[in-house]
Coordinates of C-alpha atoms in Angstrom, one line a residue:
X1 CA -30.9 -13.1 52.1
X2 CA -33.5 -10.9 50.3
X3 CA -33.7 -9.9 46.6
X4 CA -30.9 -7.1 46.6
X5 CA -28.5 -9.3 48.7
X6 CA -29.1 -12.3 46.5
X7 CA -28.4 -9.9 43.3
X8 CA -25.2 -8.2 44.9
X9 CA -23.9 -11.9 45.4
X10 CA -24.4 -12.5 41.9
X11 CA -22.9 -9.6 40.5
X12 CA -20.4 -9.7 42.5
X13 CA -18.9 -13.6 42.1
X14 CA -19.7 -12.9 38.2
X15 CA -16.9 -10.0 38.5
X16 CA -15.1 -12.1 40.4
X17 CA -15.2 -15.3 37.9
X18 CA -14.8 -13.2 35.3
X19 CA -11.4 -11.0 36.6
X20 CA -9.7 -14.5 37.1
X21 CA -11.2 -16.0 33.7
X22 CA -9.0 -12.6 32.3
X23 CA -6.4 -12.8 34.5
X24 CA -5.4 -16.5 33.3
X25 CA -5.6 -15.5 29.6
X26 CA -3.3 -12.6 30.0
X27 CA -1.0 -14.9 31.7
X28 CA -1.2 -17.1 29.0
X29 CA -0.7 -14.3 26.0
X30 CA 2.6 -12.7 28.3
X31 CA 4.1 -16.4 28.6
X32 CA 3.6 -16.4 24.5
X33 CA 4.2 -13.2 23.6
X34 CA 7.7 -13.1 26.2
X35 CA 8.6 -16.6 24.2
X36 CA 8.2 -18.5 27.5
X37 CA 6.9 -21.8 26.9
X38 CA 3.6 -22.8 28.1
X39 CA 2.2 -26.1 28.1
X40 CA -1.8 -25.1 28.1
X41 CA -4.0 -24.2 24.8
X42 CA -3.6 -21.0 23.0
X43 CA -6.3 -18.7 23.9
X44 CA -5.8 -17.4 20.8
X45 CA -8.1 -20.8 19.4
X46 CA -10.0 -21.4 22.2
X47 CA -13.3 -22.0 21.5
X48 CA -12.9 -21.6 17.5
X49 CA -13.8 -24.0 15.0
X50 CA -11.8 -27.9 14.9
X51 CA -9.7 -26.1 12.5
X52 CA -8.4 -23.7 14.4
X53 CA -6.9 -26.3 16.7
X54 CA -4.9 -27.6 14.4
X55 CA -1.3 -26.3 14.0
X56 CA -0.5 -24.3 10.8
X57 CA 2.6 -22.5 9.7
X58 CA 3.7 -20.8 6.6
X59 CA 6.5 -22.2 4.7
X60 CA 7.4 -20.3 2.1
X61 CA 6.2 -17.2 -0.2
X62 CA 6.8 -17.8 -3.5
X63 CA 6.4 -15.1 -6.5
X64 CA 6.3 -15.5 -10.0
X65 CA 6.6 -13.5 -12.8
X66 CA 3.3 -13.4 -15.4
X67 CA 2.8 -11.8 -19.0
X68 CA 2.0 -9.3 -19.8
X69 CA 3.0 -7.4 -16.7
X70 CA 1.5 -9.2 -13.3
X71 CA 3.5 -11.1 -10.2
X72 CA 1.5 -13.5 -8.8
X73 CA 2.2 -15.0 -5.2
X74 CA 1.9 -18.0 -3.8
X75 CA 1.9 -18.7 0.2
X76 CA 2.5 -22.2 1.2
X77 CA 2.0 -23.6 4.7
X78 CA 2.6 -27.1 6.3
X79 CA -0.5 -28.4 5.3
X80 CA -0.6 -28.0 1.5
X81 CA -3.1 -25.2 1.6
X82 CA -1.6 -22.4 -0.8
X83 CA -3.2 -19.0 -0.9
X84 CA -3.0 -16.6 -4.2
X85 CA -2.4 -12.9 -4.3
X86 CA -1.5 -10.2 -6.1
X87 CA 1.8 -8.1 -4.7
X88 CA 2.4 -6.2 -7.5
X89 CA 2.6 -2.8 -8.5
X90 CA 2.6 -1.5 -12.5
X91 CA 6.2 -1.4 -14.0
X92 CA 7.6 -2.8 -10.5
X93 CA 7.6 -6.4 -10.7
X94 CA 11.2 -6.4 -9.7
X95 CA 11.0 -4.3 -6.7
X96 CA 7.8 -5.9 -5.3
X97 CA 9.0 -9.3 -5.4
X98 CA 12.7 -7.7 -3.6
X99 CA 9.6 -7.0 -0.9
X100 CA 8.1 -9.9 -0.5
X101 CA 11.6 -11.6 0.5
X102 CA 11.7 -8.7 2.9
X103 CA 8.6 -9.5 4.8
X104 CA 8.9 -13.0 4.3
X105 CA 11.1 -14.2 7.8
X106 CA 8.2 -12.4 9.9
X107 CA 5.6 -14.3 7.9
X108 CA 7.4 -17.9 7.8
X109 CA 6.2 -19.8 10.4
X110 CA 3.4 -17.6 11.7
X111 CA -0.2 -18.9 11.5
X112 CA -1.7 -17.5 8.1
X113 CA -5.4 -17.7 9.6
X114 CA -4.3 -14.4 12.1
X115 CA -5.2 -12.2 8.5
X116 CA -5.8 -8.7 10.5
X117 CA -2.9 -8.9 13.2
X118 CA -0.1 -9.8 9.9
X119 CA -1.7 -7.0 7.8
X120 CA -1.0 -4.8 11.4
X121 CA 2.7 -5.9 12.1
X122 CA 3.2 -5.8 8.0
X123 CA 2.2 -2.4 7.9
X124 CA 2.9 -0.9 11.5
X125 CA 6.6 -2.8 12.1
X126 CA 7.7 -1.1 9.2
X127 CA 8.0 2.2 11.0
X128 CA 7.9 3.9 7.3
X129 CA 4.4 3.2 6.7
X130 CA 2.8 3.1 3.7
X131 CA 3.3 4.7 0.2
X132 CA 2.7 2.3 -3.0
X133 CA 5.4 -0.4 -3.1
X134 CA 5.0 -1.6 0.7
X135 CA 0.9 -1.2 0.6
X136 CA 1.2 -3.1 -2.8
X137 CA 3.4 -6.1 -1.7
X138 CA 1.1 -6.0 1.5
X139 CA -2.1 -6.2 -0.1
X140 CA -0.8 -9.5 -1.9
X141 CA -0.3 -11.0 0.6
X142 CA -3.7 -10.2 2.3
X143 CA -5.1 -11.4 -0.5
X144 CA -3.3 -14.5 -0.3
X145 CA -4.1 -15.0 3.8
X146 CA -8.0 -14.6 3.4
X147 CA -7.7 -17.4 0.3
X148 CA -5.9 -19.7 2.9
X149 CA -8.3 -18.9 5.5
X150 CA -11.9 -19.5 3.2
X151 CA -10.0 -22.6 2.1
X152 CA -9.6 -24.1 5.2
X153 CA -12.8 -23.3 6.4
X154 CA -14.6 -24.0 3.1
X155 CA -16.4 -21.1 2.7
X156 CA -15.6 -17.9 -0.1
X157 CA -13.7 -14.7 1.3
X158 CA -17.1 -13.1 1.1
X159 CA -18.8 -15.5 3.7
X160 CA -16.8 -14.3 6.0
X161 CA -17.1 -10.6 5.4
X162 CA -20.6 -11.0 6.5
X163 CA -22.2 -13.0 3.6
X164 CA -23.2 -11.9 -0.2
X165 CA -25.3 -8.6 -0.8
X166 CA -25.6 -10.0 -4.5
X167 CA -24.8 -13.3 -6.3
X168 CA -23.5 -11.4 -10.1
X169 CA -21.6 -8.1 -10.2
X170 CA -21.0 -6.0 -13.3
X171 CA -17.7 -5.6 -14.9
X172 CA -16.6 -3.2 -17.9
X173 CA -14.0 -3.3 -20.2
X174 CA -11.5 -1.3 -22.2
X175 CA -12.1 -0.3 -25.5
X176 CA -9.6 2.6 -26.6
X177 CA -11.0 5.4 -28.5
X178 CA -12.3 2.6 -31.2
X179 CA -15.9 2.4 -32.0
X180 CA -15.6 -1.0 -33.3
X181 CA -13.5 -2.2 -29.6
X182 CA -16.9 -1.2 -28.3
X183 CA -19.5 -2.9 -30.7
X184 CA -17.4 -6.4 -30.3
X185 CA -17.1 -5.9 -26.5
X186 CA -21.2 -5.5 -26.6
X187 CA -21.4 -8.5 -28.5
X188 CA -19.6 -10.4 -26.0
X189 CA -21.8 -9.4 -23.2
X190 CA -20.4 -6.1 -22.0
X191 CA -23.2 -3.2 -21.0
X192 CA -20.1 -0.8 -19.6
X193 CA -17.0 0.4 -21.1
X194 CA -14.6 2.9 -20.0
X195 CA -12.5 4.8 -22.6
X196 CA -9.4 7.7 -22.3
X197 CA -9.5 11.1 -24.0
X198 CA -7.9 10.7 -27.2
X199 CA -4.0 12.1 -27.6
X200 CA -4.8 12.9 -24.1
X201 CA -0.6 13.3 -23.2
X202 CA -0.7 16.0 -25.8
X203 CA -3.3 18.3 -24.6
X204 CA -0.6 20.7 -23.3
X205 CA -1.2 23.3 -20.1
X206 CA -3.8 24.8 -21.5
X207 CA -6.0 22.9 -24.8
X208 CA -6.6 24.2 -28.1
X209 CA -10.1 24.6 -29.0
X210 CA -9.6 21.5 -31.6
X211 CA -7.7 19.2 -29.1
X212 CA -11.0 19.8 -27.3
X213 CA -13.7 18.9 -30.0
X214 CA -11.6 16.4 -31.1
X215 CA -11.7 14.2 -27.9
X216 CA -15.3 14.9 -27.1
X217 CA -16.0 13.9 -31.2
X218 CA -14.2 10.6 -30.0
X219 CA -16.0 9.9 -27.1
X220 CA -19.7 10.6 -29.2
X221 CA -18.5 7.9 -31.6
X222 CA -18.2 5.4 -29.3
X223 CA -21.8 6.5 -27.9
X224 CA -23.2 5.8 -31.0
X225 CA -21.5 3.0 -31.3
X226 CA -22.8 1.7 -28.1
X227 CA -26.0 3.4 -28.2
X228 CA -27.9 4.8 -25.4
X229 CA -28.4 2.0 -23.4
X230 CA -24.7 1.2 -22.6
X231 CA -22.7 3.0 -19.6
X232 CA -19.2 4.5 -21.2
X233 CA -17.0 6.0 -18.4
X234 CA -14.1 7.7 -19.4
X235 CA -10.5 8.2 -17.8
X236 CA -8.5 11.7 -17.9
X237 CA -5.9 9.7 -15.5
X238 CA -4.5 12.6 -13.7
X239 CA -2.6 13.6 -17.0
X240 CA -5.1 16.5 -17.8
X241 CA -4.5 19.9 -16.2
X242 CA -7.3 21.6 -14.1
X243 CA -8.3 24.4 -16.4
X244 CA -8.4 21.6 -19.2
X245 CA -10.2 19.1 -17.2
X246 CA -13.0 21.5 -16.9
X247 CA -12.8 22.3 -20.8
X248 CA -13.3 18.4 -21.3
X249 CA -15.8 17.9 -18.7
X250 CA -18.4 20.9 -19.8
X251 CA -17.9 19.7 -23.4
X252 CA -19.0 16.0 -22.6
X253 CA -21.8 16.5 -20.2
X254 CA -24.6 16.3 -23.1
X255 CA -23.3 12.4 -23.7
X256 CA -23.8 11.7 -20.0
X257 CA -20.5 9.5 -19.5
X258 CA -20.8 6.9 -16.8
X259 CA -18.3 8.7 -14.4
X260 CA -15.3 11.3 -14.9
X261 CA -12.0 9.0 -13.9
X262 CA -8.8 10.9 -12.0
X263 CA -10.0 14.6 -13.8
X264 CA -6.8 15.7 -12.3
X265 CA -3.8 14.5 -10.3
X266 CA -5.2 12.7 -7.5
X267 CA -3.5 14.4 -4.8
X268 CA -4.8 17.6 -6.0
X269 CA -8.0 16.7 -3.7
X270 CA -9.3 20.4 -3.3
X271 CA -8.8 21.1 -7.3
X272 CA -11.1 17.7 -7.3
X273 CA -13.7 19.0 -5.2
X274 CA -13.9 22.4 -7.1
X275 CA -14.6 20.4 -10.6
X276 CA -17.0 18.1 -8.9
X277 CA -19.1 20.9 -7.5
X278 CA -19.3 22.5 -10.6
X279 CA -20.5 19.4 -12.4
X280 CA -23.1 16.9 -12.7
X281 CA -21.3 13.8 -13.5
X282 CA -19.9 11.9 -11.2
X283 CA -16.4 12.0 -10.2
X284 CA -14.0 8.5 -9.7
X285 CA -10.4 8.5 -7.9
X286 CA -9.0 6.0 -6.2
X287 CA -6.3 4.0 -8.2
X288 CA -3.1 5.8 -6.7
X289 CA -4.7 6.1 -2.9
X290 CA -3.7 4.4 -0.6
X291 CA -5.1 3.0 2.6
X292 CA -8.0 4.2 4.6
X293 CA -6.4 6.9 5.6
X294 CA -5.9 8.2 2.0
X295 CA -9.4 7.6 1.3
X296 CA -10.8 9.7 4.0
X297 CA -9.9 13.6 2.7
X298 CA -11.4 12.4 -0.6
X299 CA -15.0 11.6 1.4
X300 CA -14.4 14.8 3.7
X301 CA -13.6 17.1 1.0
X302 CA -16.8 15.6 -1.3
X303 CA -14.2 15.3 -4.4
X304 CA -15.5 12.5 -5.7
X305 CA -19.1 10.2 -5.4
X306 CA -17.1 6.9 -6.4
X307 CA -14.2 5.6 -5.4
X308 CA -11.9 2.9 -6.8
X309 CA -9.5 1.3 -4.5
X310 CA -7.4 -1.1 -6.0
X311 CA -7.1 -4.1 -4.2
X312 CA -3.6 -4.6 -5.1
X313 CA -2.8 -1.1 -3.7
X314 CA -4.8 0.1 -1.3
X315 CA -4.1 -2.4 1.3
X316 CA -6.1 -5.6 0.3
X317 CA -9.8 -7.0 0.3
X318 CA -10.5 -5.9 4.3
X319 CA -9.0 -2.3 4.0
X320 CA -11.0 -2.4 0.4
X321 CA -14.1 -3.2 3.2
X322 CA -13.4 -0.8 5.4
X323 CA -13.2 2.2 2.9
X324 CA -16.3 0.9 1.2
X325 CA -18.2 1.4 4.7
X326 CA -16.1 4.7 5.1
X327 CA -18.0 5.9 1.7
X328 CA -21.6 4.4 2.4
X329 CA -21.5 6.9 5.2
X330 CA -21.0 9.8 2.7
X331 CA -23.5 7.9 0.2
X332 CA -20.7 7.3 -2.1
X333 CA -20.6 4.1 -4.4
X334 CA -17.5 1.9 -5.1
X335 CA -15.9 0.8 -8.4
X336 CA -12.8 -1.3 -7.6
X337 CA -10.2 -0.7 -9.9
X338 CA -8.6 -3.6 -11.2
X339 CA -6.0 -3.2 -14.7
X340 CA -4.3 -6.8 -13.7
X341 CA -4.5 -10.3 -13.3
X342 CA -7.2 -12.9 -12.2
X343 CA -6.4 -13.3 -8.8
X344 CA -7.0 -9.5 -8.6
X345 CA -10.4 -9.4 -10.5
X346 CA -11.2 -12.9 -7.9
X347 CA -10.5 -10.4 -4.9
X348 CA -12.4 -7.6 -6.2
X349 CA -15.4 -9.9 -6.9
X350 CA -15.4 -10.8 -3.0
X351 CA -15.5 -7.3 -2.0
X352 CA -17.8 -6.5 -4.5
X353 CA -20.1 -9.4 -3.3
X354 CA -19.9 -8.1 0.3
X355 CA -20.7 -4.2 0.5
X356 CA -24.0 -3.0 -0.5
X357 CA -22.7 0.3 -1.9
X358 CA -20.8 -1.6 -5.4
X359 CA -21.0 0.0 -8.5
X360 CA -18.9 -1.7 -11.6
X361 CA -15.6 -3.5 -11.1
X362 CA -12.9 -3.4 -13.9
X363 CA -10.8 -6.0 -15.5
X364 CA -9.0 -6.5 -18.5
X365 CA -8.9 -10.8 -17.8
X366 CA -11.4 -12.8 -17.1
X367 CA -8.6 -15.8 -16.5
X368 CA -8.9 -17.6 -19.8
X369 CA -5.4 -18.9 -20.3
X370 CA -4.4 -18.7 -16.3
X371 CA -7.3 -20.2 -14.7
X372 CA -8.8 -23.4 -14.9
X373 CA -12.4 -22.3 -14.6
X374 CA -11.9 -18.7 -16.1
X375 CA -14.9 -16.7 -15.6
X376 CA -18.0 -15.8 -17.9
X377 CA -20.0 -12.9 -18.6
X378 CA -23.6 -13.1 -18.5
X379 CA -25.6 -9.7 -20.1
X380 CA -22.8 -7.5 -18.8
X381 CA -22.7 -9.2 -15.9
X382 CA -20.1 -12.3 -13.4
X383 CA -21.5 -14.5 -11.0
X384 CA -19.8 -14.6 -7.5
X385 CA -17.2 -17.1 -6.8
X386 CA -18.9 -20.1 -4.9
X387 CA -15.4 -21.8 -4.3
X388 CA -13.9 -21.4 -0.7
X389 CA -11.5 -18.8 -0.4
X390 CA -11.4 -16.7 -3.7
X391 CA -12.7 -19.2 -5.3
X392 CA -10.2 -19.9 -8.3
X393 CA -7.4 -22.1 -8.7
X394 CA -4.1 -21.3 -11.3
X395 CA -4.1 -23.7 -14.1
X396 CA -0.1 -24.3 -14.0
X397 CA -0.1 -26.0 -17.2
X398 CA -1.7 -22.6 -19.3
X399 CA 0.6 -20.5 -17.3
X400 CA 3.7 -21.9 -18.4
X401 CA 4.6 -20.3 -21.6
X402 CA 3.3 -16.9 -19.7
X403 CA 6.2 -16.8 -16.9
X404 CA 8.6 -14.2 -16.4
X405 CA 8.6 -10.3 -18.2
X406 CA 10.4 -6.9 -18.3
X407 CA 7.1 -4.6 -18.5
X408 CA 8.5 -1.1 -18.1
X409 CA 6.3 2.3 -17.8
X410 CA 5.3 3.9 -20.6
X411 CA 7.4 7.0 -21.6
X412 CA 5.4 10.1 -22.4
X413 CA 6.9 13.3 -23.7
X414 CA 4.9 16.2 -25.0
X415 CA 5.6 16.8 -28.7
X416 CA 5.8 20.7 -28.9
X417 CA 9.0 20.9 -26.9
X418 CA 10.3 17.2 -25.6
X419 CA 9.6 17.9 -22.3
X420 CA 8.1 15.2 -19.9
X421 CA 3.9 14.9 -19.8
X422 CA 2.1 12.4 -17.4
X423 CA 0.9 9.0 -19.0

């Protein structure tokens, strides 16, 4: 044979080899997915890792009620491995955990290591997709599958996100409207804050010109409080109206706040874009979206430069991933947003860890009093986990006089006339 015979030969038995190679692991995936048996491997671990051979089933979900307002979850499997999650949505404890028992006959005995094709069936088999209770219980148990899953193979949730772009990652705290919250925060280690405009729920449709210098006269006392070399965000939380918003945001520009949180409503996206065009500070959103897909008129319509998904919402630490990638593309940053427990501030600092475009991730516990090796801040700033999976583990004992509460959402009324303002 000469050269191009020889080559056709080749080409064509690799074709060949190759068409039966795929025609015996669809047989195999139809005899398992029609619940026939088969007595070969599961081409679903061929050629993985030793522990990937291994059988491994969930057992049981088990949630649990935390002061001051959290539901943590545990997922046990067969082999003693638990993974930790957050399923929990503010002032729906109740409701989430209802949830969780919901989803739980698909997830018991399933392998927990199959993290991306649960989070599809969670999330697609529901026919209803979405919307915050089901994307909240969902992204708990992510959480909770990717823990399992470093665990097992000894490596942090980062690792296998494609490694650390850092090894510390600022945090900021809360510190009111109180200039002394922020001098005893800075003394702790803190370099960012993030603050609310004062008697915000009693701004009205449209502010008075002393509502106005008020808040702003707030937000300057914290400045000097801080000084000049601190960052000092500050939140509107989508309970400021749009002509006040802009008021606010003209008034503060001279004191340079770190970013502008939720101006306005968050689904008001094109009244978002408007007030970051005519701005120079950055604008934040992100707490109340939800998924990829919520994320993406936000990027499209340029209504904000930073977004903050919240792992316990937005679908979990890979969907977190993916909207992180979905904003480097637009040359946006990400600040997580984080208002609960440990196990959420653990997930946020493995996404943080893993995307190059992270700005500042929020928490209001650093784990003392729930975790066994709570973490520390160092000059404003964490070190990654170095632990496989999120790389903390529950102290039981601490936890025990924490269990079970009735956190409700606040009630906000404007004072004027009684009727009903956001919070």
């Amino acid at each position: 044979m000469n050269s191009s015979q020889q080559l056709f030969r080749r080409d064509f038995l690799g074709q060949l080899f190759g068409a039966l190679a795929l025609s015996g692991t669809a047989t195999k995936l139809a005899a398992a997915d029609s619940g026939q048996p088969y007595t070969g491997s599961d081409p679903r671990t061929e050629g993985r890792p030793p522990e990937f051979k291994s059988k491994l089933k969930i057992t049981k979900l088990e949630t649990i009620f935390i002061k001051p307002r959290w539901l943590f979850l545990k997922v046990h499997t067969d082999e003693g491995v638990i993974g930790l999650g957050e399923p929990i949505l503010e002032g729906r404890a109740k409701t989430c955990a209802a949830a969780i028992s919901e989803i739980e006959p698909y997830l018991i005995g399933k392998d927990p290591r199959f993290v991306m094709l649960h989070w599809q069936a969670i999330y697609r088999h529901a026919f209803y997709r979405g919307g915050p209770i089901l994307t909240s219980v969902l992204s708990g148990i992510e959480q909770a599958l990717w823990d399992i899953k470093g665990k097992l193979l000894g490596v942090p949730v980062y690792e296998l996100l494609g490694g650390p772009t850092r090894d510390k990652v600022r945090v900021y705290a809360h510190v009111g409207n109180s200039p002394e919250r922020v001098k005893q925060r800075k003394a702790e280690g803190f370099t960012a804050f993030k603050t609310g405009i004062k008697n915000s729920v009693q701004s009205g449709v449209i502010a008075n010109q002393k509502f106005v210098e008020e808040a702003v006269a707030a937000f300057v006392a914290l400045r000097e409080a801080g000084g000049k070399d601190v960052d000092i965000a500050i939140d509107f939380h989508g309970a400021i109206s749009p002509q006040n918003a802009k008021l606010l945001i003209k008034a503060l520009e001279p004191y340079q706040p770190f970013f502008i949180e939720e101006p306005v409503q968050c689904q008001n996206v094109d009244i978002m874009a408007e007030i970051a065009r005519e701005t120079h500070l950055p604008i934040a959103t992100g707490e109340r979206i939800f998924t990829k897909w919520g994320f993406r008129e936000i990027l499209e319509k340029h209504a904000a430069m930073i977004l903050q998904p919240d792992l316990c919402h937005a679908g979990g630490i890979m969907e977190a991933r993916i909207i992180a990638g979905m904003a480097e593309a637009y040359y946006a940053a990400v600040a997580p947003h984080n208002p609960l427990g440990p196990i959420s501030l653990a997930a946020g600092l493995n996404l943080a860890a893993s995307i190059p475009n992270f700005l500042c991730q929020e928490q209001v516990s650093l784990g003392v009093g729930y975790l066994k090796e709570p973490f520390k801040i160092e000059n404003g700033y964490v070190r990654i986990p170095t632990k496989p999976g999120l790389g903390i583990e529950l102290d039981d004992e601490q936890i025990k006089d924490k269990i079970g509460h009735d956190w409700l959402n606040r009630e906000t009324y404007f004072d004027a006339d009684g009727s009903v303002v956001d919070w």
